[in-house]
Amino acid sequence: SSGAHVAALVIGTGYGGSVAALRLAEAGVNVHLIEMGQAWDTPGSDGRIFCNTREPDYRSYWLRTRTKAPLNYFLGFPIDRDIPRHTGVLDAEEFGGITVYQGRGVGGGSLVNGGMAVTPKRENFAAVLPSVDPGEMYGTYYPRANAALGVGTIDPAWFDTTACYQYARVGRKHAQRSGFPFVFVPDVYDWDYMKQEAAGTVPQSALAGEILYGNNHGKKSLQKTYLARAAATGRVTVSPLHRVTSVTPAAGGAYTVVIEQINTTGDTVATKTVTADRVFFAAGSVGTSKLLVKLKATGALPALNGEIGKGWGDNGNVMCGRANHLWDPTGKLQSSIPCCGIDNWAAGGAFAEVAPLPTGIETFASFYLSITNNPHRAQFSWNAAAGRVELNWQTAWKQPSIDMARTIFDKINSKEGTIYRTDLFGVYKIWGDHLTYHPLGGAVLNKATDNYGRLTAYPGLYVIDGALIPGNTTVNPFVTITALAERNIERIIAADL
Ligand code: FDA
């Protein structure tokens, strides 16, 4: 409530915020988590908390009146539809040159993501976080993060036989025939639960097209892992539908935090002011960057350094589909949880996940999300006239990503005698190059902060999320975000509290 004083206030409940909350609470600190999205703990009138990708409803998108599906065309026809404006779970946030998809709610991106939980190869780590000792990450913090997140890998024997991964087996066959290394990708989905879905003994989630707008069963989101453990300490309070708008120094070394309470159509219903001894920015790469850039430019935190807002990247995300021959069907039942990829990072700068197209019909398409070594980095800046933070990413900056993805798919197409699909992202458009699922950077470790995420001009302010990572993790990012948060909070608790 307004006027309250809290020891530690955490802005956002994704990976960084959840790690901070658990470890601070275990150290005896009372923690208040502020989350602008919903709690996602109450079923709708259909008995489900989340909707699926085939029937997006009011629960799907964050304050939009029309869906904005990442794959927005099928057979050349647009598939987006009108929906009621609501604080739904997936935000398609539009900047000038790119749409950035993010999760909204208690659990952040863990509510909407594919759960692919990948630790970068050690030889690539120096490029991911140049100022961090790989020995401590691979010896301590990656194992700690993987264990706490509940990461596991598909049973290879089941993979070889189940109908729901026929699409992935086609992907493997094509990759191997072209000589590319094929790898299983670990995930936080409960693989035993998925086997029971396939056997028809439990309610379906991965096998019912649930992913982008949330999973009702099977996926170990942060609500089931870090946040459940944090709640069990009895020291953690969560305020959903509350949005932090300002943080400024207060008397005695504390901070004044302004918070707007919103309703489910996005209107502000109350404004609250609290003080906090410590504030952790865990609003995600975009959320944390937007807050810090605005607070620096508007004079709330003027001493933040000149690196704030810089070093933002898209993890090189680019999507494409290939048209298979009629004798190579990918199956009408497709698990929405990807489980494998094609690793051409060393030779071509691309790691491509074999992704599902869970439409419920045979598409004869192979679909891929590639993570590439795109060199471009963008910057957030404050537009005073418009009163908003902007990002200077250019759509044309995706070209290196397309070129890197082509090192895989041009070769496969040539070997298989196949072509790219041109009907998935528009009319005659091959590349899904307008988006990212993996925003990273904007408050880069050891640049905008010290080497542990401290905003050193303001003792007691910290960044602890994907904003710390300078734009690329070579694989899917959340295991690295979690492991880095584990490393940093351990040091902060030992040295600052
Ligand atoms: P994260 O974005 O998780 O959390 C930030 C939270 O802060 C959000 O809940 C937000 O609502 C809240 N917030 C923002 N501003 C606020 C404010 N002012 N006040 C209060 N709250 C505020 N990664 C991966 O490794 N494997 C995968 O399979 C996938 N797949 C995937 C699919 C899709 C569709 C998406 C959108 C993303 C992925 N990702 C992924 C990416 C992954 O989910 C992402 O990298 C992490 O969630 C980022 O974690 P953070 O802790 O940085 O922020």
PDB file of C-alpha atoms in Angstrom, residues 22 25 225-238:
ATOM      1  CA  LEU A  22      14.291 -16.452  -3.929  1.00  0.00           C
ATOM      2  CA  ALA A  25      14.322 -14.219   0.829  1.00  0.00           C
ATOM      3  CA  THR A 225       9.968 -23.503  -9.779  1.00  0.00           C
ATOM      4  CA  TYR A 226      11.724 -20.382  -8.475  1.00  0.00           C
ATOM      5  CA  LEU A 227       8.563 -18.455  -7.582  1.00  0.00           C
ATOM      6  CA  ALA A 228       7.001 -21.399  -5.720  1.00  0.00           C
ATOM      7  CA  ARG A 229      10.166 -21.760  -3.653  1.00  0.00           C
ATOM      8  CA  ALA A 230      10.277 -18.000  -3.062  1.00  0.00           C
ATOM      9  CA  ALA A 231       6.661 -18.010  -1.842  1.00  0.00           C
ATOM     10  CA  ALA A 232       7.437 -20.921   0.514  1.00  0.00           C
ATOM     11  CA  THR A 233       9.967 -18.765   2.401  1.00  0.00           C
ATOM     12  CA  GLY A 234       7.099 -16.585   3.653  1.00  0.00           C
ATOM     13  CA  ARG A 235       9.172 -13.474   2.964  1.00  0.00           C
ATOM     14  CA  VAL A 236       7.940 -12.675  -0.543  1.00  0.00           C
ATOM     15  CA  THR A 237       4.905 -10.598  -1.565  1.00  0.00           C
ATOM     16  CA  VAL A 238       3.772 -10.285  -5.199  1.00  0.00           C
TER      17      VAL A 238
END
